[in-house]
């Protein structure tokens, strides 16, 4: 066996599978651009304090899962476990004009137990909208996530929403929750019997049955909201209703990071196992910019995992037509000059085109052409070169096996016409 393998919890993704990854990123980039978000490219590592201060020392991600390192200059850094803290750090550093709308596509690193849909390096697509507390901003980002999943072809998902309140109502709620947990301390799961005092909210999203039972009688966050937070939440829900986006309020949706205020949301796939069904999630973080040393600046956003989206797409049979195949393959039996010229002119008009190298035989080049998935082969032998023609052969789909001679000048339009035919023959009428 090769001594070097990709590290546990990571994977190499390449063609043709990577074409679906690329398509998902393309759909997201388009959606984000259409909604006025600009791409933010930021470092993959940050001062470790950026994450400690924002996600919270008690969050699983910071406490147990962060990849920390010390560089040769003695700086304490962490590989980015999530995107929001980095985006807000960049905002505080550069102070772009508000509202600031940024999107990102980036690898994230978490030392988790690898399993289907859970990796140590995963890839998130996300948006962050900074500078407005308007509930319409929450609705805009939630609708963007739902619309993007729809573009990918994922239809079986559920939107869960909740509100975490703010500094006016959260401290009192926290105290009431602590009082409840104190009474039930010994009924909690083993981990939370020691942790509940430091971060009682974590008990609310603990998946263990013991904590779920204690949660039954716990005070409800949505009933403890101050009038401003309650009105904000109502406005978000009314916005979702106006867009006809069905939602379900979920008391357990407190999410894993300490920075959330007011709205939290998650989109879960109904086609995947419950343990890995979160396709994306996010919420508001109105105090985060201040926590990272900037001016008070409200913000809202989400991150969604490309690997999870691909799993859900598989489960729903979406993205089936995305193969990464080329359209045309040029077979050149004259030494390579024709392949150079024809592949250039076909690519220039937007036809994905490949060619063989090394002056191989006709048989061998046609084999590579078949493997490439191309629907058309453009063959140039000495006779064609003399006559200024190209032999076009249909390799797959409607008319497979058909072959014709085309003048070189007409090649582009003929290829376009042949490729416009349906890929598979129509089923015969009965
Ligand atoms: P998160 O819920 O931790 O939120 O991650 C967002 C998404 O990333 C998840 O819904 C899931 O699809 C994917 N994901 C997370 N961990 C893994 C993993 N180990 N393997 C595969 N996929 C994974 C955040 O990270 C927040 N920054 C979201 C946010 C943005 N909140 C406000 N703005």
XYZ file of C-alpha atoms and ligand atoms in Angstrom:
463
model
C 0.000 0.000 0.000
C 1.161 3.531 -0.722
C 2.668 4.925 2.521
C 0.888 8.251 2.087
C -2.885 8.567 2.310
C -5.113 11.636 2.714
C -5.417 12.301 6.484
C -8.323 10.653 8.331
C -11.526 12.594 7.858
C -10.384 14.279 4.625
C -10.758 13.159 1.020
C -9.543 13.836 -2.477
C -12.295 14.789 -4.850
C -11.592 14.746 -8.576
C -13.290 14.309 -11.926
C -15.883 13.226 -12.744
C -17.248 13.431 -9.136
C -15.830 16.913 -8.568
C -18.055 18.249 -11.398
C -21.035 18.068 -9.004
C -19.080 19.931 -6.325
C -18.233 22.577 -8.917
C -21.880 22.809 -10.015
C -23.046 23.339 -6.412
C -20.513 26.136 -5.889
C -21.613 27.657 -9.222
C -25.287 27.665 -8.183
C -24.364 29.316 -4.898
C -22.128 31.968 -6.466
C -24.948 32.886 -8.837
C -27.587 33.139 -6.079
C -25.302 35.198 -3.850
C -24.341 37.526 -6.714
C -28.009 38.000 -7.689
C -28.748 39.093 -4.108
C -25.923 41.642 -4.044
C -23.323 39.691 -2.036
C -19.649 40.087 -2.972
C -17.109 37.287 -2.665
C -14.868 37.483 0.398
C -11.604 35.552 0.299
C -9.988 35.470 3.715
C -7.236 33.428 5.400
C -7.740 29.789 6.275
C -6.164 30.386 9.657
C -6.598 33.129 12.240
C -5.356 34.110 15.669
C -6.872 31.433 17.889
C -8.491 34.162 20.035
C -10.778 35.140 17.108
C -12.608 31.823 17.512
C -12.324 31.553 21.292
C -13.867 34.974 21.752
C -16.651 34.555 19.210
C -17.797 30.933 19.277
C -17.157 30.685 23.038
C -14.709 28.647 25.127
C -17.473 26.200 26.004
C -18.604 25.452 22.454
C -17.693 21.938 21.225
C -15.990 23.434 18.207
C -13.556 25.512 20.296
C -13.171 23.182 23.253
C -12.698 19.850 21.487
C -12.482 20.249 17.736
C -10.174 23.103 16.827
C -6.911 22.485 14.957
C -4.495 24.748 16.834
C -0.896 25.388 15.927
C 2.020 27.593 16.859
C 3.914 29.001 13.890
C 7.661 29.562 13.707
C 7.136 33.096 15.024
C 5.429 31.725 18.150
C 1.925 32.925 17.140
C -1.023 30.857 18.333
C -3.193 30.166 15.322
C -6.156 27.958 14.516
C -7.330 26.495 11.225
C -10.725 28.062 10.635
C -13.475 25.815 12.093
C -16.272 28.111 10.816
C -16.692 31.200 8.665
C -18.582 33.830 10.657
C -15.794 34.782 13.065
C -13.359 35.280 10.160
C -15.820 37.435 8.230
C -16.535 39.637 11.243
C -12.805 39.892 12.006
C -12.279 41.068 8.394
C -15.130 43.564 8.794
C -13.674 44.999 12.011
C -10.250 45.271 10.381
C -11.321 46.955 7.104
C -14.616 48.658 8.046
C -16.277 48.435 4.622
C -19.413 50.512 4.062
C -22.586 49.200 5.649
C -24.641 47.266 4.929
C -21.866 44.852 3.988
C -22.882 41.704 2.135
C -20.183 39.050 1.812
C -20.300 35.447 0.568
C -17.639 32.783 0.859
C -16.753 29.286 -0.286
C -14.091 27.851 1.968
C -12.731 24.756 3.675
C -13.387 24.467 7.411
C -11.514 22.234 9.856
C -12.983 20.410 12.849
C -11.485 17.465 14.691
C -14.672 15.389 14.692
C -15.310 11.655 14.551
C -15.440 11.072 10.787
C -18.522 9.394 9.343
C -20.770 9.818 6.304
C -21.403 13.549 5.930
C -18.999 14.473 8.755
C -15.407 15.278 7.879
C -12.369 16.861 9.507
C -12.095 19.131 6.497
C -15.453 20.115 5.061
C -16.409 22.901 2.692
C -18.890 25.627 3.482
C -20.753 28.068 1.307
C -22.048 30.980 3.321
C -23.240 34.574 3.373
C -23.000 37.250 6.062
C -25.005 40.488 5.990
C -23.679 43.094 8.406
C -25.043 46.465 9.429
C -28.789 46.073 9.893
C -31.044 44.641 12.621
C -33.984 44.642 10.142
C -35.851 41.297 10.292
C -36.124 41.577 6.491
C -32.376 40.831 6.394
C -32.974 37.564 8.277
C -35.697 36.683 5.795
C -33.430 37.539 2.861
C -30.636 35.200 3.960
C -33.010 32.340 4.855
C -34.724 32.702 1.467
C -31.330 32.707 -0.252
C -30.433 29.372 1.345
C -33.798 27.822 0.463
C -33.648 29.189 -3.114
C -30.128 27.877 -3.600
C -31.124 24.358 -2.471
C -34.025 24.548 -4.883
C -31.614 25.509 -7.702
C -29.550 22.414 -6.912
C -32.739 20.340 -7.131
C -33.106 19.570 -3.411
C -36.791 19.770 -2.516
C -37.176 17.584 0.585
C -36.075 19.843 3.410
C -37.485 21.347 6.554
C -36.803 24.857 7.875
C -36.520 25.123 11.664
C -36.430 28.541 13.352
C -36.047 29.875 16.854
C -35.094 33.099 18.632
C -32.342 33.384 21.250
C -33.377 36.822 22.536
C -30.806 39.518 23.252
C -28.949 41.044 26.197
C -32.245 42.432 27.531
C -33.973 39.055 27.900
C -31.339 36.315 27.601
C -29.683 36.761 31.060
C -33.035 36.346 32.881
C -33.889 33.308 30.733
C -30.475 31.810 31.420
C -31.032 32.165 35.153
C -34.443 30.455 34.928
C -32.858 27.647 32.914
C -30.060 27.282 35.499
C -32.696 27.019 38.256
C -34.449 24.253 36.319
C -31.212 22.365 35.608
C -30.126 22.589 39.244
C -33.209 20.644 40.269
C -32.575 18.010 37.570
C -28.769 17.976 37.673
C -28.471 14.246 38.337
C -30.857 13.378 35.499
C -28.637 15.021 32.870
C -26.273 13.068 30.594
C -22.822 12.381 32.023
C -21.149 15.214 30.134
C -23.698 17.848 31.092
C -23.760 16.875 34.759
C -20.365 18.622 34.903
C -20.907 21.279 32.199
C -24.418 22.646 32.703
C -23.396 25.509 35.012
C -20.869 26.973 32.569
C -23.169 26.869 29.566
C -26.731 25.792 30.336
C -27.878 26.447 26.746
C -25.799 23.510 25.487
C -28.183 21.182 27.366
C -30.969 22.415 25.087
C -29.347 21.015 21.949
C -27.807 17.919 23.565
C -28.869 14.848 21.556
C -28.687 12.404 24.521
C -32.060 11.029 25.761
C -31.283 12.018 29.393
C -30.920 15.701 28.490
C -33.899 15.518 26.118
C -36.044 14.349 29.076
C -34.855 17.214 31.324
C -35.575 19.629 28.464
C -39.258 18.627 28.487
C -40.043 20.691 31.570
C -37.501 23.476 30.925
C -38.617 27.105 30.458
C -39.089 27.959 26.779
C -36.895 30.581 25.133
C -39.648 31.872 22.841
C -41.876 32.533 25.850
C -39.117 34.493 27.621
C -38.426 37.011 24.818
C -38.627 40.735 25.639
C -41.186 42.728 23.564
C -38.543 43.923 21.048
C -37.191 40.426 20.444
C -40.696 38.971 20.253
C -41.670 41.593 17.646
C -38.479 40.870 15.685
C -39.202 37.138 15.661
C -42.822 37.729 14.620
C -41.624 39.901 11.724
C -39.184 37.204 10.568
C -41.940 34.575 10.646
C -44.332 36.914 8.799
C -41.649 37.446 6.117
C -41.224 33.693 5.685
C -44.999 33.319 5.415
C -45.102 36.062 2.784
C -42.549 34.074 0.756
C -44.579 30.884 1.351
C -41.583 29.240 2.981
C -42.962 26.720 5.493
C -41.184 26.785 8.882
C -41.326 24.987 12.231
C -40.400 26.687 15.511
C -37.949 24.496 17.454
C -37.081 25.195 21.117
C -33.944 23.036 20.870
C -32.452 25.153 18.074
C -29.864 27.102 20.097
C -26.994 26.089 17.742
C -23.439 25.413 18.791
C -21.902 28.885 19.015
C -22.199 31.516 21.739
C -22.461 34.466 19.361
C -26.088 33.978 18.343
C -28.722 36.571 19.306
C -32.362 36.603 18.190
C -33.011 34.503 15.068
C -31.474 31.052 14.629
C -32.406 28.723 11.778
C -31.437 25.433 10.214
C -32.417 23.661 7.005
C -32.516 19.900 7.468
C -32.787 17.323 4.706
C -35.715 14.942 5.017
C -33.865 12.504 2.761
C -30.840 11.962 5.060
C -30.196 10.310 8.436
C -31.040 12.604 11.343
C -27.417 12.650 12.618
C -26.107 14.317 9.458
C -29.178 15.971 7.993
C -28.304 19.645 8.653
C -27.646 21.073 5.203
C -27.106 24.587 6.485
C -27.741 26.785 9.467
C -27.171 30.231 10.803
C -28.687 33.173 12.558
C -28.153 36.633 13.958
C -25.064 37.717 15.897
C -25.701 41.355 16.841
C -22.951 41.516 19.501
C -20.133 39.778 17.624
C -18.438 42.774 15.979
C -18.111 44.465 19.381
C -16.793 41.259 20.924
C -14.030 41.294 18.310
C -13.120 44.922 19.071
C -15.252 46.713 16.473
C -18.217 49.084 16.619
C -21.619 47.673 17.576
C -22.800 46.206 14.257
C -25.671 43.758 13.871
C -25.243 40.831 11.506
C -26.997 37.752 10.175
C -25.896 34.883 7.942
C -25.586 31.161 7.388
C -23.162 28.461 6.343
C -24.053 25.275 4.466
C -21.932 22.205 3.873
C -21.191 21.202 0.274
C -20.610 17.536 1.247
C -24.019 17.343 2.946
C -25.690 19.046 -0.012
C -24.144 16.481 -2.364
C -25.423 13.647 -0.148
C -28.918 15.123 -0.173
C -28.704 15.674 -3.944
C -27.797 11.979 -4.347
C -30.655 10.897 -2.106
C -33.098 12.966 -4.171
C -31.615 12.131 -7.570
C -30.698 15.783 -8.190
C -27.710 16.959 -10.280
C -28.017 13.739 -12.323
C -27.134 15.484 -15.578
C -23.899 16.961 -14.189
C -21.112 14.672 -15.368
C -18.138 16.864 -16.205
C -18.036 15.218 -19.656
C -16.717 17.187 -22.609
C -18.908 17.840 -25.676
C -16.419 17.099 -28.408
C -13.233 15.034 -28.755
C -10.785 15.813 -31.558
C -9.021 12.819 -33.092
C -6.007 13.897 -35.106
C -4.084 11.463 -37.337
C -1.950 14.139 -39.022
C 0.541 14.823 -36.239
C -1.307 17.157 -33.864
C -1.633 20.420 -35.807
C -5.333 19.848 -36.584
C -6.109 19.020 -32.941
C -4.422 22.233 -31.839
C -6.393 24.341 -34.316
C -9.813 22.642 -33.992
C -9.833 22.329 -30.210
C -8.980 26.052 -30.033
C -11.859 27.097 -32.283
C -14.402 24.766 -30.624
C -13.425 25.944 -27.104
C -13.612 29.571 -28.273
C -17.344 29.158 -28.960
C -17.969 27.518 -25.595
C -17.897 23.829 -26.552
C -16.015 21.732 -23.983
C -13.398 19.999 -26.079
C -10.651 17.488 -25.384
C -8.050 15.860 -27.609
C -5.491 13.046 -27.541
C -1.746 13.503 -27.277
C 1.295 11.460 -28.320
C 0.207 10.783 -31.948
C -1.666 7.585 -31.101
C -3.532 5.297 -33.528
C -7.136 5.939 -34.580
C -8.342 3.050 -32.423
C -6.508 4.249 -29.353
C -7.676 7.873 -29.779
C -11.286 6.743 -30.221
C -11.008 4.747 -27.006
C -9.945 7.893 -25.121
C -12.768 9.781 -26.864
C -15.309 7.235 -25.588
C -13.931 7.466 -22.052
C -14.147 11.284 -22.132
C -17.946 11.065 -22.400
C -17.901 13.308 -25.506
C -20.979 13.003 -27.703
C -19.059 13.916 -30.850
C -15.679 12.952 -32.266
C -14.114 15.235 -34.880
C -11.682 13.118 -36.882
C -8.981 14.567 -39.129
C -6.840 12.125 -41.135
C -4.591 12.887 -44.137
C -7.565 12.722 -46.570
C -9.607 15.213 -44.533
C -6.585 17.497 -44.114
C -6.112 17.576 -47.928
C -9.808 18.228 -48.585
C -10.252 20.857 -45.809
C -12.931 18.706 -44.141
C -13.552 16.990 -40.806
C -15.309 13.671 -40.244
C -17.827 14.136 -37.446
C -18.945 10.943 -35.700
C -21.765 10.804 -33.138
C -20.372 8.726 -30.271
C -23.305 8.720 -27.860
C -26.951 9.756 -27.529
C -29.367 10.302 -30.386
C -27.910 9.108 -33.689
C -24.959 7.270 -32.090
C -22.809 5.751 -34.862
C -23.877 8.351 -37.463
C -20.908 9.820 -39.337
C -20.649 12.691 -41.847
C -18.089 14.802 -43.617
C -18.227 18.524 -42.805
C -16.325 21.462 -44.317
C -13.900 22.894 -41.766
C -15.637 26.308 -41.933
C -19.001 24.736 -41.063
C -17.669 22.597 -38.201
C -18.694 24.851 -35.311
C -22.289 25.299 -36.469
C -22.643 21.575 -37.332
C -21.348 20.541 -33.896
C -23.770 22.962 -32.239
C -26.659 21.497 -34.249
C -25.762 17.881 -33.455
C -25.278 18.652 -29.753
C -28.690 20.340 -29.643
C -30.301 16.943 -30.332
C -31.581 15.307 -27.115
C -28.830 13.281 -25.402
C -31.019 10.169 -25.192
C -33.367 9.033 -27.964
C -37.057 9.750 -27.287
C -38.887 6.606 -26.095
C -40.739 5.017 -29.036
C -44.449 5.954 -29.201
C -46.799 3.015 -28.601
P -22.561 25.135 11.472
O -23.977 24.717 11.681
O -21.575 24.700 12.476
O -22.600 26.724 11.376
O -22.064 24.650 10.052
C -22.775 24.961 8.882
C -22.968 23.727 8.020
O -21.687 23.149 7.709
C -23.735 22.587 8.678
O -25.122 22.779 8.553
C -23.259 21.388 7.858
O -23.965 21.326 6.620
C -21.817 21.744 7.557
N -20.876 21.061 8.467
C -20.530 21.436 9.711
N -19.616 20.582 10.227
C -19.383 19.641 9.283
C -18.525 18.491 9.195
N -17.720 18.139 10.181
N -18.543 17.777 8.048
C -19.352 18.124 7.011
N -20.158 19.198 7.034
C -20.184 19.946 8.144
C -21.525 27.518 11.186
O -20.427 27.114 10.933
C -21.867 29.002 11.284
N -20.649 29.776 10.970
C -22.999 29.362 10.349
C -23.356 30.816 10.371
C -23.018 31.732 9.449
N -24.024 31.432 11.315
C -24.132 32.734 11.013
N -23.501 32.914 9.884
